[in-house]
Amino acid sequence: MNKKNNIPRLPHTFFRWYCQPERYEELHGDLEELFYERIEKSGLTKAKFLYLMDVIRCFQPYAWKKPRPFTNHHIVMFRNYSKTSIRSLMKNPLSSFINVFGLAIAIGMCVLVYSYARWVNGIDQFHENKNEVYLITFFEEREGSAQQNGLTPRPLGEMLREDFAQISKVCRIEDAPAVLKFNDNVFNEKIRFSDPEFLQMFTFPLKWGSPAGLQDRNGIILSEEMSEKYFGEENPVGKDIEIIFGKDRSKIFTVKGVAAEFPMAHAVHFNFLINFENVFLSYPVYDKSDWSAFLNATLIQVKKPSDLTHVEQGMAKYKALQNGPRNGWKASSYQFEPLATLYERGGNIKSDISRNSYESNSKSIVFLSIIGVFMLALACFNYINIAIVSAAKRLKEIGVRKSIGATRRMVITQFLSENIFVTFFALILGIILGVTLFIPGFEIQNDFNMGFTLWDRNLWIYLPCVMLFTGIASGIYPAFYISRFQVVGILKGSVEFGKKNPLTKVFLGFQQILACILIACAVMFTQNTSYVANESWGYEPREVLYADVAEDAAAYEQMSAFMSQNPNVVSLAGSRHHLGKRVSTKVLHTPPNNQYEVNELAVDPNYFETMQLSIREGRAFNKHQGSDKLSVVVNEELVKEMMLTSPVGQTFEMDSMRYEIIGVVKDFHTYSFDSKILPTIFTVADQKDFGYLSMKVRAGREKETYAAMQAQWSKLYPQIPFQGGHQEDVWGDFFEEKDGHAKFWNAVALISVLLAGLGLYGLMSLNVSGRIREFSIRKVLGAQKKNIGLNILRQYIPLFMIAFAIGGPVSYYLVGFFFDMVYAYHIPMNFWGVTIPVVVLIMVLLGTVSIQVGKVSKSNPVEGLKTE
Amino acid sequence: MGRIYLGEFEELILLTVGVLYKEAYAVAISKEISKQADRSVNVSAVHKSLYRLEEKGMLKSMLSDPESKRGGKRKRIFIITAYGKKALDESMDLRMSLRKQITDLSLKW
């Protein structure tokens, strides 16, 4: 014990400090041993000095690193695995290519799905106060289903501000069209009137200027896009811009700020913001205290989200106020929609403030995910099949491994790690494919930008998960299958491998079914595009031109007088609303207490004949002024909805007036084919309210008539840009969108055919190379190409039959289901949608067989029969 | 991955471990080397090589029983693995075969 005390304390403490506890015993043991020896040999002082030197010399990584005794055999093992995998990849370039490429395509698809989902779920999430800002909505009082409405009575917002201490900010919003003029540039734009709080609730960062500019009644805030449109790259703050709201109502505004480019994921946005007090410019008679008139939107901001319950409880008072005056929308209850989830729930709310696309977007996510999973499945099946069949070539290696002493678990580990290695390549290729091809393609097709970056933490969690999942899903079966063999059997050569595995057939069948479904989708969507393009609108848009006369009676007067002299114009009509451009919503009351919400189109008597709307029952409006003021023409949908047996002569109440139905018009599409036809009424429009001039033109004369109309307009109103066009173009982008869907599905189908074809090809070439001896003998005995082809084909025919028998009906129902989900009106499912995929897949099969036959017929039987 | 890499000093340690079969621990090895090769080797250098060789898989080790002469501490005894033997053999073979290829002519001066 006293010996121990001889060990110098300070160096020893230092040694203890830096040395790994696990290593301390053996290392310090060595040092102590030397120390005691040296005391014997050359005395304490020298020993102490040498001990200190040793301690300093031992101050090296090996002493403080954690010992890792097992690393080596892992490293060696994996080094060996990676060697064997690279070798086997290099040895079969074809099957490796099929595997890597297939998986890469599927992973690229996953990248696309991810980026799209991220974009959709990130919408409007950048506003700092998203949890404290709420949109006021109310539920309309009606029978049956309650409709949530985002409009609010005009005085409500201001009253809430005064009544509740918890509400820190209130913002009213109105939108109106107007004409903007800067130097000689004149454009039609949409202006947003809002309280100055707008920019504090929606925290859009500004590029120039300050959000306080909105407090100035003469200030205007532009979006970046608009700033570029009018002022180019320069900073416009302080510049003046004129806004013309009507013929003699215009005002000069000073630019006070420009918003920075909106984040890619936004739904609520603006082009031009001006102070709410200017609302009189657009609506000369604007009574802010009128409970029967509604604002576009009112938003409130509370100090903390829990304050809201207090506000919710005190809403009864306002319900009474809102339901007091006799107007269309009575509230049954109020609901506050937080900005954070406003976009998500926008589909249920009737409002203009948020884009109502969440539903279709989330559907698209589901679709894309399904496609992604399908592709992954196709690629994985390819992998599994090829792995099983090519196990034959690896049997020797496995035999040797096992006889050296590898356990089954080790062989499985080997195969799985090898597979993950392959998947890793595929992942890299897939990311490249996704970023350079799929995402840009998808964006170009749908004409938007998802703002995708690779610098996204979640992406790097997601992608490795995809990789691991794919690697394990595609590798687990082959690994288990191959590792099952007994060494003795392998080395004896008595193991039956690959050729007779029923599972490969099942997988191949699955692939055919999946491909069948995807091709069927593509065929149907393509057909649907042309079907929708030729579908009747219920009116005749082809020879119709329209002009927006900006609700200006004088303008209408002059334009219609001029156009009616044009020899090409067949008939001419004025209207307050116009198909595809503007409708309004009304509520009808019928006894005892039923309410129906309908679309209203206020038109003049010529409108029906101009738009070629056909009257089914009763009559259209009389042509002399002032008649039919209390008559309506309804569409068939309304008759159906109200369950009227003899509609003509029925009455209902609307805006506290009683109206009589005088005619029924055949159903027509007010909106695009995406929306269901709604119950619609036509009323007689007052001449002073006319906002649109529509005319039917002699066929083939549309262009020149349009040019004449445009020229006349710019002669009359050089200040105001002309708004009008061909009725056919009203839904122009709708057809493009459908076309986009079809193109997208075609691309998907092409890829799936490619994958399924590749898998089939790989499988067949392995199969053929396994039977090369048999074919050589056949050839020597005089077999023709045809016989060999049939011989190969014979294995696949029953399989394909079964696959089609399942895939056909499945895709028939599935595509029908998709269509019902996505489109309100679509092509009825037909026989072609299922036949074409079957034909395509048979072609692929025959093509593959013929390639193989070509190979076999070129091969020399002598080569095939040589024994090693 | 060509041949197994083995440094000169590592080779020396490996050989010594083989010589001291079952008694090969750092202090003994350093003494053995200074005795046989007549070069003084610090114990820390030996430690470093031993652990490195263990990581490479050429050595494996276990702890002995406690010994009084080292303050009741156990020592770590090293043993050559099959892989270590292979490494030694390869390097020996290489040297031998190169030595044999030197013609007698070039060694006449």
Coordinates of N, CA and C in Angstrom, one line a residue, chain A residues 108-202:
Chain A
G108 N -38.2 9.4 -57.4 CA -38.4 10.7 -57.9 C -39.8 11.2 -57.8
M109 N -40.7 10.2 -58.0 CA -42.2 10.5 -57.8 C -42.4 10.9 -56.3
C110 N -41.8 10.1 -55.4 CA -42.0 10.4 -54.0 C -41.5 11.8 -53.7
V111 N -40.4 12.2 -54.3 CA -39.9 13.6 -54.1 C -41.0 14.6 -54.5
L112 N -41.6 14.3 -55.7 CA -42.6 15.2 -56.2 C -43.8 15.3 -55.2
V113 N -44.2 14.1 -54.8 CA -45.4 14.1 -53.8 C -45.0 14.9 -52.6
Y114 N -43.8 14.7 -52.1 CA -43.4 15.4 -50.9 C -43.5 16.9 -51.1
S115 N -42.9 17.4 -52.2 CA -42.8 18.8 -52.4 C -44.2 19.4 -52.5
Y116 N -45.1 18.7 -53.2 CA -46.4 19.2 -53.4 C -47.2 19.3 -52.1
A117 N -47.0 18.2 -51.3 CA -47.7 18.2 -50.0 C -47.2 19.3 -49.1
R118 N -45.9 19.5 -49.2 CA -45.3 20.5 -48.3 C -45.9 21.9 -48.7
W119 N -46.0 22.1 -50.0 CA -46.5 23.4 -50.5 C -47.9 23.6 -50.0
V120 N -48.8 22.6 -50.2 CA -50.2 22.7 -49.8 C -50.3 23.0 -48.3
N121 N -49.5 22.2 -47.5 CA -49.7 22.4 -46.1 C -49.0 23.6 -45.5
G122 N -48.2 24.2 -46.4 CA -47.5 25.4 -45.9 C -48.3 26.7 -46.2
I123 N -49.4 26.6 -46.9 CA -50.1 27.8 -47.3 C -50.5 28.7 -46.2
D124 N -50.2 29.9 -46.3 CA -50.5 31.0 -45.3 C -50.0 30.7 -43.9
Q125 N -49.0 29.8 -43.8 CA -48.5 29.5 -42.5 C -47.4 30.5 -42.0
F126 N -47.0 31.5 -42.9 CA -45.9 32.4 -42.6 C -46.4 33.6 -41.8
H127 N -47.7 33.8 -41.7 CA -48.2 35.0 -41.0 C -47.9 34.8 -39.5
E128 N -47.3 35.8 -38.9 CA -46.9 35.7 -37.5 C -48.1 35.5 -36.5
N129 N -49.2 36.2 -36.9 CA -50.3 36.1 -35.9 C -51.4 35.1 -36.4
K130 N -51.0 34.1 -37.1 CA -52.0 33.2 -37.7 C -52.9 32.6 -36.7
N131 N -52.5 32.5 -35.4 CA -53.4 31.8 -34.4 C -54.2 32.8 -33.7
E132 N -53.9 34.1 -33.9 CA -54.8 35.1 -33.2 C -55.7 35.9 -34.1
V133 N -55.5 35.7 -35.4 CA -56.4 36.4 -36.4 C -57.5 35.4 -36.8
Y134 N -58.7 35.9 -36.8 CA -59.9 35.1 -37.2 C -60.7 35.8 -38.2
L135 N -61.3 35.0 -39.1 CA -62.3 35.5 -40.0 C -63.6 35.3 -39.4
I136 N -64.5 36.3 -39.4 CA -65.8 36.1 -38.9 C -66.7 35.5 -39.9
T137 N -67.3 34.4 -39.6 CA -68.2 33.7 -40.5 C -69.5 33.4 -39.8
F138 N -70.6 33.3 -40.5 CA -71.8 32.9 -39.9 C -72.5 31.8 -40.7
F139 N -73.3 31.0 -40.0 CA -74.1 30.0 -40.6 C -75.4 30.5 -41.1
E140 N -75.7 30.3 -42.3 CA -77.0 30.8 -42.8 C -78.1 29.9 -42.3
E141 N -79.2 30.6 -41.9 CA -80.3 29.9 -41.4 C -81.1 29.3 -42.5
R142 N -81.2 28.0 -42.6 CA -82.0 27.4 -43.6 C -82.3 26.0 -43.2
E143 N -83.2 25.4 -44.0 CA -83.6 24.1 -43.7 C -82.5 23.1 -44.1
G144 N -82.3 22.1 -43.3 CA -81.3 21.1 -43.7 C -79.9 21.5 -43.4
S145 N -79.1 21.6 -44.5 CA -77.7 21.8 -44.3 C -77.4 23.3 -44.1
A146 N -76.5 23.5 -43.1 CA -76.2 24.9 -42.8 C -75.0 25.3 -43.7
Q147 N -75.1 26.4 -44.3 CA -74.0 26.9 -45.2 C -73.2 28.0 -44.4
Q148 N -71.9 27.8 -44.3 CA -71.0 28.7 -43.7 C -70.7 29.8 -44.7
N149 N -70.8 31.1 -44.2 CA -70.6 32.2 -45.1 C -69.6 33.2 -44.6
G150 N -68.7 33.6 -45.4 CA -67.6 34.4 -44.9 C -67.9 35.9 -45.0
L151 N -69.1 36.3 -45.6 CA -69.5 37.7 -45.6 C -69.9 38.1 -44.2
T152 N -69.9 39.4 -43.9 CA -70.4 39.8 -42.6 C -71.1 41.1 -42.8
P153 N -72.1 41.4 -42.0 CA -72.9 42.6 -42.1 C -71.9 43.8 -41.9
R154 N -72.1 44.9 -42.6 CA -71.2 46.0 -42.5 C -70.8 46.5 -41.2
P155 N -71.8 46.7 -40.3 CA -71.4 47.4 -39.0 C -70.8 46.4 -38.0
L156 N -70.8 45.1 -38.2 CA -70.4 44.2 -37.2 C -69.0 44.4 -36.7
G157 N -68.1 44.5 -37.6 CA -66.7 44.6 -37.2 C -66.4 45.8 -36.3
E158 N -67.0 47.0 -36.6 CA -66.8 48.1 -35.8 C -67.4 48.0 -34.4
M159 N -68.6 47.4 -34.4 CA -69.2 47.2 -33.1 C -68.4 46.2 -32.2
L160 N -67.9 45.2 -32.8 CA -67.1 44.2 -32.0 C -65.9 44.9 -31.4
R161 N -65.3 45.8 -32.2 CA -64.1 46.5 -31.7 C -64.5 47.3 -30.5
E162 N -65.6 48.0 -30.5 CA -66.0 48.8 -29.3 C -66.4 47.9 -28.1
D163 N -67.1 46.8 -28.4 CA -67.7 46.0 -27.3 C -66.8 45.1 -26.6
F164 N -65.7 44.6 -27.2 CA -64.9 43.6 -26.6 C -63.5 44.2 -26.4
A165 N -63.0 44.1 -25.1 CA -61.7 44.6 -24.9 C -60.6 43.6 -25.4
Q166 N -61.1 42.3 -25.5 CA -60.1 41.3 -25.9 C -59.7 41.4 -27.4
I167 N -60.5 42.1 -28.2 CA -60.2 42.3 -29.6 C -59.3 43.4 -29.8
S168 N -58.1 43.1 -30.3 CA -57.1 44.2 -30.4 C -57.2 44.9 -31.8
K169 N -57.5 44.1 -32.8 CA -57.6 44.7 -34.1 C -58.8 44.2 -34.9
V170 N -59.3 45.1 -35.7 CA -60.4 44.7 -36.6 C -60.1 45.2 -38.0
C171 N -60.3 44.3 -39.0 CA -60.0 44.8 -40.3 C -61.2 44.4 -41.3
R172 N -61.7 45.4 -41.9 CA -62.8 45.2 -42.9 C -62.2 45.1 -44.3
I173 N -62.8 44.3 -45.1 CA -62.2 44.2 -46.4 C -63.3 44.2 -47.5
E174 N -63.1 45.1 -48.5 CA -64.0 45.1 -49.7 C -63.1 45.0 -50.9
D175 N -63.6 44.4 -51.9 CA -62.8 44.4 -53.2 C -63.7 45.0 -54.3
A176 N -63.0 45.7 -55.2 CA -63.8 46.2 -56.3 C -62.9 46.3 -57.5
P177 N -63.5 46.2 -58.7 CA -62.7 46.4 -59.9 C -62.5 47.9 -60.1
A178 N -61.4 48.3 -60.7 CA -61.2 49.7 -61.1 C -60.1 49.7 -62.2
V179 N -59.9 50.9 -62.7 CA -59.0 51.1 -63.8 C -57.8 51.9 -63.2
L180 N -56.6 51.4 -63.4 CA -55.4 52.1 -62.9 C -54.7 52.8 -64.1
K181 N -54.2 54.0 -63.8 CA -53.6 54.8 -64.9 C -52.3 55.3 -64.3
F182 N -51.2 55.0 -65.0 CA -49.9 55.6 -64.7 C -49.2 56.0 -66.0
N183 N -48.9 57.3 -66.1 CA -48.4 57.8 -67.4 C -49.5 57.4 -68.5
D184 N -49.0 56.7 -69.5 CA -50.0 56.3 -70.5 C -50.5 54.8 -70.4
N185 N -50.1 54.2 -69.3 CA -50.5 52.8 -69.1 C -51.8 52.7 -68.4
V186 N -52.7 52.0 -69.0 CA -54.0 51.9 -68.4 C -54.4 50.4 -68.3
F187 N -54.8 50.0 -67.1 CA -55.1 48.5 -67.0 C -56.3 48.4 -66.1
N188 N -57.1 47.3 -66.3 CA -58.1 47.0 -65.4 C -57.5 46.2 -64.2
E189 N -57.9 46.5 -63.0 CA -57.3 45.9 -61.9 C -58.3 45.6 -60.8
K190 N -58.0 44.8 -59.8 CA -58.8 44.6 -58.7 C -58.2 45.3 -57.5
I191 N -59.0 46.2 -56.9 CA -58.5 46.9 -55.8 C -59.1 46.4 -54.5
R192 N -58.3 46.4 -53.4 CA -58.8 45.9 -52.2 C -58.8 47.1 -51.2
F193 N -60.0 47.4 -50.7 CA -60.1 48.4 -49.6 C -60.0 47.7 -48.3
S194 N -59.1 48.2 -47.4 CA -59.0 47.5 -46.1 C -58.6 48.5 -45.1
D195 N -58.9 48.1 -43.8 CA -58.4 49.0 -42.7 C -56.9 48.8 -42.6
P196 N -56.3 49.8 -42.0 CA -54.8 49.8 -41.9 C -54.3 48.6 -41.2
E197 N -55.1 47.9 -40.4 CA -54.6 46.8 -39.6 C -54.3 45.6 -40.5
F198 N -54.7 45.7 -41.7 CA -54.5 44.5 -42.6 C -53.1 44.0 -42.6
L199 N -52.2 45.0 -42.7 CA -50.8 44.5 -42.8 C -50.2 44.1 -41.5
Q200 N -50.9 44.4 -40.4 CA -50.4 43.9 -39.1 C -51.0 42.5 -38.8
M201 N -52.1 42.2 -39.4 CA -52.7 40.9 -39.3 C -52.0 39.9 -40.2
F202 N -52.0 40.3 -41.5 CA -51.2 39.5 -42.5 C -49.8 40.1 -42.6

